[in-house]
PDB file of C-alpha atoms in Angstrom:
ATOM      1  CA  MET A  92       0.162  -0.017   0.051  1.00 53.00           C
ATOM      2  CA  ARG A  93       0.899   3.479  -0.918  1.00 56.00           C
ATOM      3  CA  PRO A  94       1.288   5.952   2.069  1.00 58.00           C
ATOM      4  CA  PHE A  95      -1.485   8.910   1.799  1.00 59.00           C
ATOM      5  CA  ASN A  96       0.674  11.558  -0.054  1.00 60.00           C
ATOM      6  CA  HIS A  97      -1.654  14.737  -0.627  1.00 58.00           C
ATOM      7  CA  GLU A  98       0.393  17.716  -0.825  1.00 57.00           C
ATOM      8  CA  ASN A  99      -2.069  19.486  -2.957  1.00 55.00           C
ATOM      9  CA  ALA A 100      -4.216  19.907  -0.184  1.00 55.00           C
ATOM     10  CA  PHE A 101      -1.504  21.509   1.876  1.00 60.00           C
ATOM     11  CA  THR A 102      -0.523  24.034  -1.149  1.00 71.00           C
ATOM     12  CA  GLY A 103      -3.892  25.712  -1.089  1.00 74.00           C
ATOM     13  CA  LEU A 104      -3.574  25.926   2.667  1.00 76.00           C
ATOM     14  CA  GLU A 105      -0.261  27.774   2.435  1.00 81.00           C
ATOM     15  CA  ALA A 106      -1.162  29.928  -0.038  1.00 80.00           C
ATOM     16  CA  ALA A 107      -3.806  31.445   2.178  1.00 83.00           C
ATOM     17  CA  ILE A 108      -1.741  31.701   5.095  1.00 86.00           C
ATOM     18  CA  VAL A 109       0.817  33.749   2.878  1.00 85.00           C
ATOM     19  CA  LEU A 110      -1.975  35.786   1.576  1.00 87.00           C
ATOM     20  CA  ILE A 111      -3.085  36.671   4.928  1.00 90.00           C
ATOM     21  CA  ALA A 112       0.407  37.451   6.099  1.00 90.00           C
ATOM     22  CA  PHE A 113       0.858  39.879   2.955  1.00 89.00           C
ATOM     23  CA  VAL A 114      -2.682  41.696   3.676  1.00 91.00           C
ATOM     24  CA  VAL A 115      -1.493  42.086   7.626  1.00 91.00           C
ATOM     25  CA  VAL A 116       1.684  43.390   6.666  1.00 91.00           C
ATOM     26  CA  ALA A 117       0.038  45.860   3.927  1.00 90.00           C
ATOM     27  CA  ALA A 118      -2.536  46.966   6.856  1.00 90.00           C
ATOM     28  CA  VAL A 119       0.569  48.010   9.141  1.00 90.00           C
ATOM     29  CA  PHE A 120       2.440  49.305   6.561  1.00 88.00           C
ATOM     30  CA  SER A 121      -0.740  51.585   5.578  1.00 88.00           C
ATOM     31  CA  TYR A 122      -1.435  52.590   9.030  1.00 88.00           C
ATOM     32  CA  VAL A 123       1.886  53.944   9.429  1.00 88.00           C
ATOM     33  CA  VAL A 124       2.056  55.726   6.385  1.00 88.00           C
ATOM     34  CA  LEU A 125      -1.166  57.193   6.923  1.00 86.00           C
ATOM     35  CA  GLY A 126      -0.336  58.039  10.855  1.00 85.00           C
ATOM     36  CA  ALA A 127       2.814  60.199   9.554  1.00 86.00           C
ATOM     37  CA  GLY A 128       1.066  61.970   7.215  1.00 85.00           C
ATOM     38  CA  PHE A 129      -1.627  63.223   9.471  1.00 85.00           C
ATOM     39  CA  PHE A 130       1.080  63.888  12.072  1.00 84.00           C
ATOM     40  CA  THR A 131       2.807  66.276   9.181  1.00 85.00           C
ATOM     41  CA  THR A 132      -0.438  67.797   8.069  1.00 83.00           C
ATOM     42  CA  GLN A 133      -1.173  68.657  11.574  1.00 84.00           C
ATOM     43  CA  LYS A 134       2.373  69.892  12.437  1.00 83.00           C
ATOM     44  CA  SER A 135       2.222  72.020   9.140  1.00 82.00           C
ATOM     45  CA  GLN A 136      -1.229  73.376  10.187  1.00 81.00           C
ATOM     46  CA  GLU A 137       0.624  74.629  13.609  1.00 80.00           C
ATOM     47  CA  VAL A 138       3.546  76.160  11.701  1.00 78.00           C
ATOM     48  CA  VAL A 139       0.974  78.276   9.595  1.00 77.00           C
ATOM     49  CA  HIS A 140      -1.249  79.294  12.478  1.00 71.00           C
ATOM     50  CA  THR A 141       1.900  80.431  14.421  1.00 69.00           C
ATOM     51  CA  GLY A 142       3.308  82.160  11.736  1.00 70.00           C
ATOM     52  CA  VAL A 143      -0.298  84.341  10.981  1.00 63.00           C
ATOM     53  CA  GLN A 144      -0.038  85.028  14.871  1.00 60.00           C
ATOM     54  CA  GLN A 145       3.687  86.294  14.694  1.00 60.00           C
ATOM     55  CA  ALA A 146       3.656  87.916  11.749  1.00 57.00           C
ATOM     56  CA  SER A 147       0.507  90.334  12.291  1.00 60.00           C
ATOM     57  CA  SER A 148       0.540  93.239  14.387  1.00 59.00           C
ATOM     58  CA  THR A 149      -2.599  93.290  16.830  1.00 81.00           C
ATOM     59  CA  LEU A 150      -2.012  96.975  18.174  1.00 92.00           C
ATOM     60  CA  GLU A 151      -2.672 100.179  16.674  1.00 93.00           C
ATOM     61  CA  ILE A 152      -2.401 103.872  17.777  1.00 95.00           C
ATOM     62  CA  VAL A 153      -5.835 105.654  18.237  1.00 95.00           C
ATOM     63  CA  GLY A 154      -5.811 109.215  17.517  1.00 94.00           C
ATOM     64  CA  ASN A 155      -2.679 111.601  17.488  1.00 96.00           C
ATOM     65  CA  VAL A 156       0.637 111.355  19.368  1.00 97.00           C
ATOM     66  CA  TYR A 157       1.146 114.106  21.837  1.00 96.00           C
ATOM     67  CA  GLY A 158       4.457 115.321  23.475  1.00 96.00           C
ATOM     68  CA  THR A 159       4.690 117.411  26.457  1.00 96.00           C
ATOM     69  CA  GLY A 160       7.283 119.420  27.813  1.00 94.00           C
ATOM     70  CA  THR A 161       8.750 122.874  28.347  1.00 92.00           C
ATOM     71  CA  ALA A 162       7.308 125.593  25.718  1.00 91.00           C
ATOM     72  CA  GLY A 163      10.457 126.736  23.453  1.00 91.00           C
ATOM     73  CA  THR A 164      12.561 124.220  24.512  1.00 92.00           C
ATOM     74  CA  SER A 165      11.902 120.506  24.581  1.00 95.00           C
ATOM     75  CA  ILE A 166       9.295 117.437  24.786  1.00 96.00           C
ATOM     76  CA  ASP A 167      10.185 115.280  27.327  1.00 95.00           C
ATOM     77  CA  THR A 168       7.016 112.852  27.697  1.00 97.00           C
ATOM     78  CA  ILE A 169       5.450 111.118  24.645  1.00 97.00           C
ATOM     79  CA  ASN A 170       1.577 110.398  24.998  1.00 97.00           C
ATOM     80  CA  PHE A 171      -0.673 108.073  22.623  1.00 97.00           C
ATOM     81  CA  SER A 172      -3.276 105.530  22.913  1.00 97.00           C
ATOM     82  CA  ALA A 173      -3.045 102.165  22.176  1.00 96.00           C
ATOM     83  CA  ALA A 174      -6.147  99.569  21.135  1.00 95.00           C
ATOM     84  CA  LEU A 175      -6.320  96.470  19.388  1.00 92.00           C
ATOM     85  CA  ALA A 176      -6.478  95.932  15.676  1.00 88.00           C
ATOM     86  CA  PRO A 177      -9.536  94.546  14.281  1.00 86.00           C
ATOM     87  CA  GLY A 178      -9.386  90.854  14.844  1.00 80.00           C
ATOM     88  CA  GLY A 179      -6.410  91.400  17.255  1.00 82.00           C
ATOM     89  CA  THR A 180      -5.889  89.365  19.935  1.00 85.00           C
ATOM     90  CA  PRO A 181      -5.599  90.510  23.452  1.00 90.00           C
ATOM     91  CA  VAL A 182      -2.137  91.809  24.419  1.00 92.00           C
ATOM     92  CA  ASP A 183      -0.651  91.382  27.857  1.00 93.00           C
ATOM     93  CA  PHE A 184       1.105  94.734  28.695  1.00 95.00           C
ATOM     94  CA  ASP A 185       3.043  93.040  31.577  1.00 94.00           C
ATOM     95  CA  LYS A 186       5.255  91.276  28.769  1.00 94.00           C
ATOM     96  CA  VAL A 187       5.478  94.285  26.100  1.00 96.00           C
ATOM     97  CA  VAL A 188       8.604  95.971  25.531  1.00 96.00           C
ATOM     98  CA  ILE A 189       9.060  99.332  24.577  1.00 97.00           C
ATOM     99  CA  THR A 190      12.188 100.863  22.875  1.00 97.00           C
ATOM    100  CA  TYR A 191      13.018 104.606  21.856  1.00 97.00           C
ATOM    101  CA  SER A 192      15.315 105.744  19.560  1.00 96.00           C
ATOM    102  CA  ASN A 193      16.527 108.778  17.537  1.00 94.00           C
ATOM    103  CA  THR A 194      19.913 109.772  16.229  1.00 91.00           C
ATOM    104  CA  SER A 195      21.941 109.191  19.269  1.00 92.00           C
ATOM    105  CA  VAL A 196      19.911 106.927  21.511  1.00 93.00           C
ATOM    106  CA  LEU A 197      18.459 103.488  21.563  1.00 95.00           C
ATOM    107  CA  GLU A 198      16.989 102.696  24.780  1.00 97.00           C
ATOM    108  CA  THR A 199      14.698 100.044  25.956  1.00 97.00           C
ATOM    109  CA  LEU A 200      12.360 102.157  28.445  1.00 97.00           C
ATOM    110  CA  ALA A 201      11.636 100.456  31.875  1.00 96.00           C
ATOM    111  CA  ARG A 202       8.117  99.552  33.244  1.00 95.00           C
ATOM    112  CA  GLY A 203       6.878 102.357  35.735  1.00 93.00           C
ATOM    113  CA  THR A 204       4.059 101.805  38.134  1.00 89.00           C
ATOM    114  CA  LYS A 205       0.816 101.853  36.553  1.00 86.00           C
ATOM    115  CA  LEU A 206      -1.557 105.266  36.656  1.00 82.00           C
ATOM    116  CA  ASN A 207       1.332 107.101  37.788  1.00 87.00           C
ATOM    117  CA  ALA A 208       3.635 109.753  35.471  1.00 90.00           C
ATOM    118  CA  PRO A 209       6.937 108.040  34.531  1.00 94.00           C
ATOM    119  CA  GLY A 210      10.337 108.589  35.684  1.00 94.00           C
ATOM    120  CA  ALA A 211      13.155 109.155  33.001  1.00 95.00           C
ATOM    121  CA  GLY A 212      13.557 106.338  31.007  1.00 96.00           C
ATOM    122  CA  GLN A 213      10.249 104.499  31.903  1.00 97.00           C
ATOM    123  CA  TRP A 214       6.637 103.912  30.227  1.00 97.00           C
ATOM    124  CA  THR A 215       3.372 103.460  32.070  1.00 96.00           C
ATOM    125  CA  ILE A 216      -0.144 102.862  31.231  1.00 95.00           C
ATOM    126  CA  ALA A 217      -1.574 106.567  32.197  1.00 93.00           C
ATOM    127  CA  SER A 218      -5.409 105.350  32.208  1.00 93.00           C
ATOM    128  CA  VAL A 219      -7.414 102.767  30.743  1.00 94.00           C
ATOM    129  CA  GLN A 220     -10.510 103.605  28.547  1.00 93.00           C
ATOM    130  CA  ASN A 221     -13.971 101.006  28.414  1.00 91.00           C
ATOM    131  CA  GLU A 222     -12.337  98.707  30.908  1.00 89.00           C
ATOM    132  CA  VAL A 223     -13.276  95.264  30.565  1.00 85.00           C
ATOM    133  CA  THR A 224     -11.271  93.562  33.290  1.00 88.00           C
ATOM    134  CA  ASN A 225      -9.192  95.235  35.887  1.00 88.00           C
ATOM    135  CA  ASP A 226      -5.753  93.940  34.870  1.00 90.00           C
ATOM    136  CA  ASP A 227      -2.895  95.024  32.096  1.00 92.00           C
ATOM    137  CA  VAL A 228      -4.134  92.964  29.258  1.00 93.00           C
ATOM    138  CA  LEU A 229      -5.593  94.970  26.476  1.00 93.00           C
ATOM    139  CA  GLU A 230      -8.855  93.538  25.055  1.00 92.00           C
ATOM    140  CA  ARG A 231     -11.200  94.319  22.587  1.00 91.00           C
ATOM    141  CA  GLY A 232     -13.001  97.464  23.588  1.00 91.00           C
ATOM    142  CA  GLU A 233     -10.252  98.891  25.796  1.00 95.00           C
ATOM    143  CA  GLN A 234      -7.965 101.331  24.756  1.00 96.00           C
ATOM    144  CA  PHE A 235      -4.601 102.041  27.136  1.00 96.00           C
ATOM    145  CA  ASP A 236      -3.218 105.391  27.327  1.00 96.00           C
ATOM    146  CA  ILE A 237       0.646 105.206  27.659  1.00 97.00           C
ATOM    147  CA  MET A 238       3.154 107.737  28.625  1.00 96.00           C
ATOM    148  CA  ALA A 239       6.506 107.085  27.779  1.00 97.00           C
ATOM    149  CA  LYS A 240       9.646 109.507  29.068  1.00 97.00           C
ATOM    150  CA  PRO A 241      12.734 108.572  27.194  1.00 97.00           C
ATOM    151  CA  SER A 242      15.998 109.542  29.236  1.00 95.00           C
ATOM    152  CA  SER A 243      16.960 112.543  26.963  1.00 93.00           C
ATOM    153  CA  ALA A 244      14.543 115.470  26.170  1.00 94.00           C
ATOM    154  CA  ILE A 245      13.349 115.696  22.351  1.00 95.00           C
ATOM    155  CA  MET A 246      14.619 118.822  20.861  1.00 94.00           C
ATOM    156  CA  LYS A 247      13.115 120.695  17.793  1.00 94.00           C
ATOM    157  CA  ASN A 248      13.012 119.133  14.723  1.00 93.00           C
ATOM    158  CA  ASP A 249      14.279 115.505  16.212  1.00 94.00           C
ATOM    159  CA  GLN A 250      13.265 112.668  14.527  1.00 96.00           C
ATOM    160  CA  PHE A 251      12.537 109.890  16.756  1.00 97.00           C
ATOM    161  CA  GLN A 252      10.854 106.016  16.967  1.00 96.00           C
ATOM    162  CA  MET A 253       9.167 104.057  19.443  1.00 96.00           C
ATOM    163  CA  GLU A 254       8.633 100.426  19.043  1.00 96.00           C
ATOM    164  CA  ILE A 255       5.756  98.621  20.828  1.00 95.00           C
ATOM    165  CA  LYS A 256       6.826  94.963  20.916  1.00 94.00           C
ATOM    166  CA  PRO A 257       4.440  92.444  22.425  1.00 93.00           C
ATOM    167  CA  ALA A 258       5.265  88.964  23.483  1.00 88.00           C
ATOM    168  CA  ILE A 259       3.272  87.829  20.132  1.00 84.00           C
ATOM    169  CA  GLY A 260       2.929  89.296  17.174  1.00 80.00           C
ATOM    170  CA  ALA A 261       4.728  92.081  14.993  1.00 83.00           C
ATOM    171  CA  ALA A 262       6.277  95.145  16.729  1.00 88.00           C
ATOM    172  CA  LEU A 263       4.229  98.678  16.225  1.00 91.00           C
ATOM    173  CA  SER A 264       6.561 101.173  14.986  1.00 93.00           C
ATOM    174  CA  ILE A 265       5.945 104.946  15.923  1.00 95.00           C
ATOM    175  CA  SER A 266       8.175 107.370  13.806  1.00 95.00           C
ATOM    176  CA  ARG A 267       7.583 111.361  14.534  1.00 96.00           C
ATOM    177  CA  THR A 268       9.349 114.385  14.296  1.00 96.00           C
ATOM    178  CA  ALA A 269       9.039 116.932  16.895  1.00 95.00           C
ATOM    179  CA  PRO A 270       7.556 120.099  15.680  1.00 95.00           C
ATOM    180  CA  ALA A 271       9.795 123.257  14.798  1.00 93.00           C
ATOM    181  CA  SER A 272       8.110 125.195  17.516  1.00 94.00           C
ATOM    182  CA  ILE A 273       7.557 123.300  21.108  1.00 94.00           C
ATOM    183  CA  GLN A 274       4.513 124.325  23.223  1.00 95.00           C
ATOM    184  CA  LYS A 275       3.896 122.831  26.376  1.00 96.00           C
ATOM    185  CA  VAL A 276       1.406 120.255  24.579  1.00 95.00           C
ATOM    186  CA  ASN A 277       2.341 118.978  21.086  1.00 95.00           C
ATOM    187  CA  ILE A 278       0.686 116.991  18.506  1.00 95.00           C
ATOM    188  CA  ILE A 279       3.483 115.260  16.897  1.00 95.00           C
ATOM    189  CA  TYR A 280       3.435 114.023  13.144  1.00 91.00           C
TER     190      TYR A 280
END
């Protein structure tokens, strides 16, 4: 008698096992590829949102920029009002840096005490209009009146620049020239 040798029956079973193994490996590979694609897409989206947030300025000057000082001599304090630009995100003024520069001076002004006149080389929030919350965060509808006092006086026809740099967002630059005839209160253009 011949032993039973039916290799043909096992060939179909082996083929099914190999096919199932290929399907499982392909499923795992596609899961890894799709996961990496979703991760990359999410990181790209975060980069775009961060870039837009960093590039857009959220502050704007409301009204005129004023300079006060000694009539006929010099301007020692710069006054302006800041508000959020339309669609701007709130700005924490505890983290704002203000710099002053002219042809001979570049200085970072220190933060003075809120609602008090600043000393030389300082800036402060002089008053708050339409206060939403009692803090130093400029929110929609609020307006902060800022007083800045550089350590050196601004003379007739001096050109100067101030930059208000929030922690997030682009800096707001104020470039002005002192008038030829200085009064006690001056609108600076």
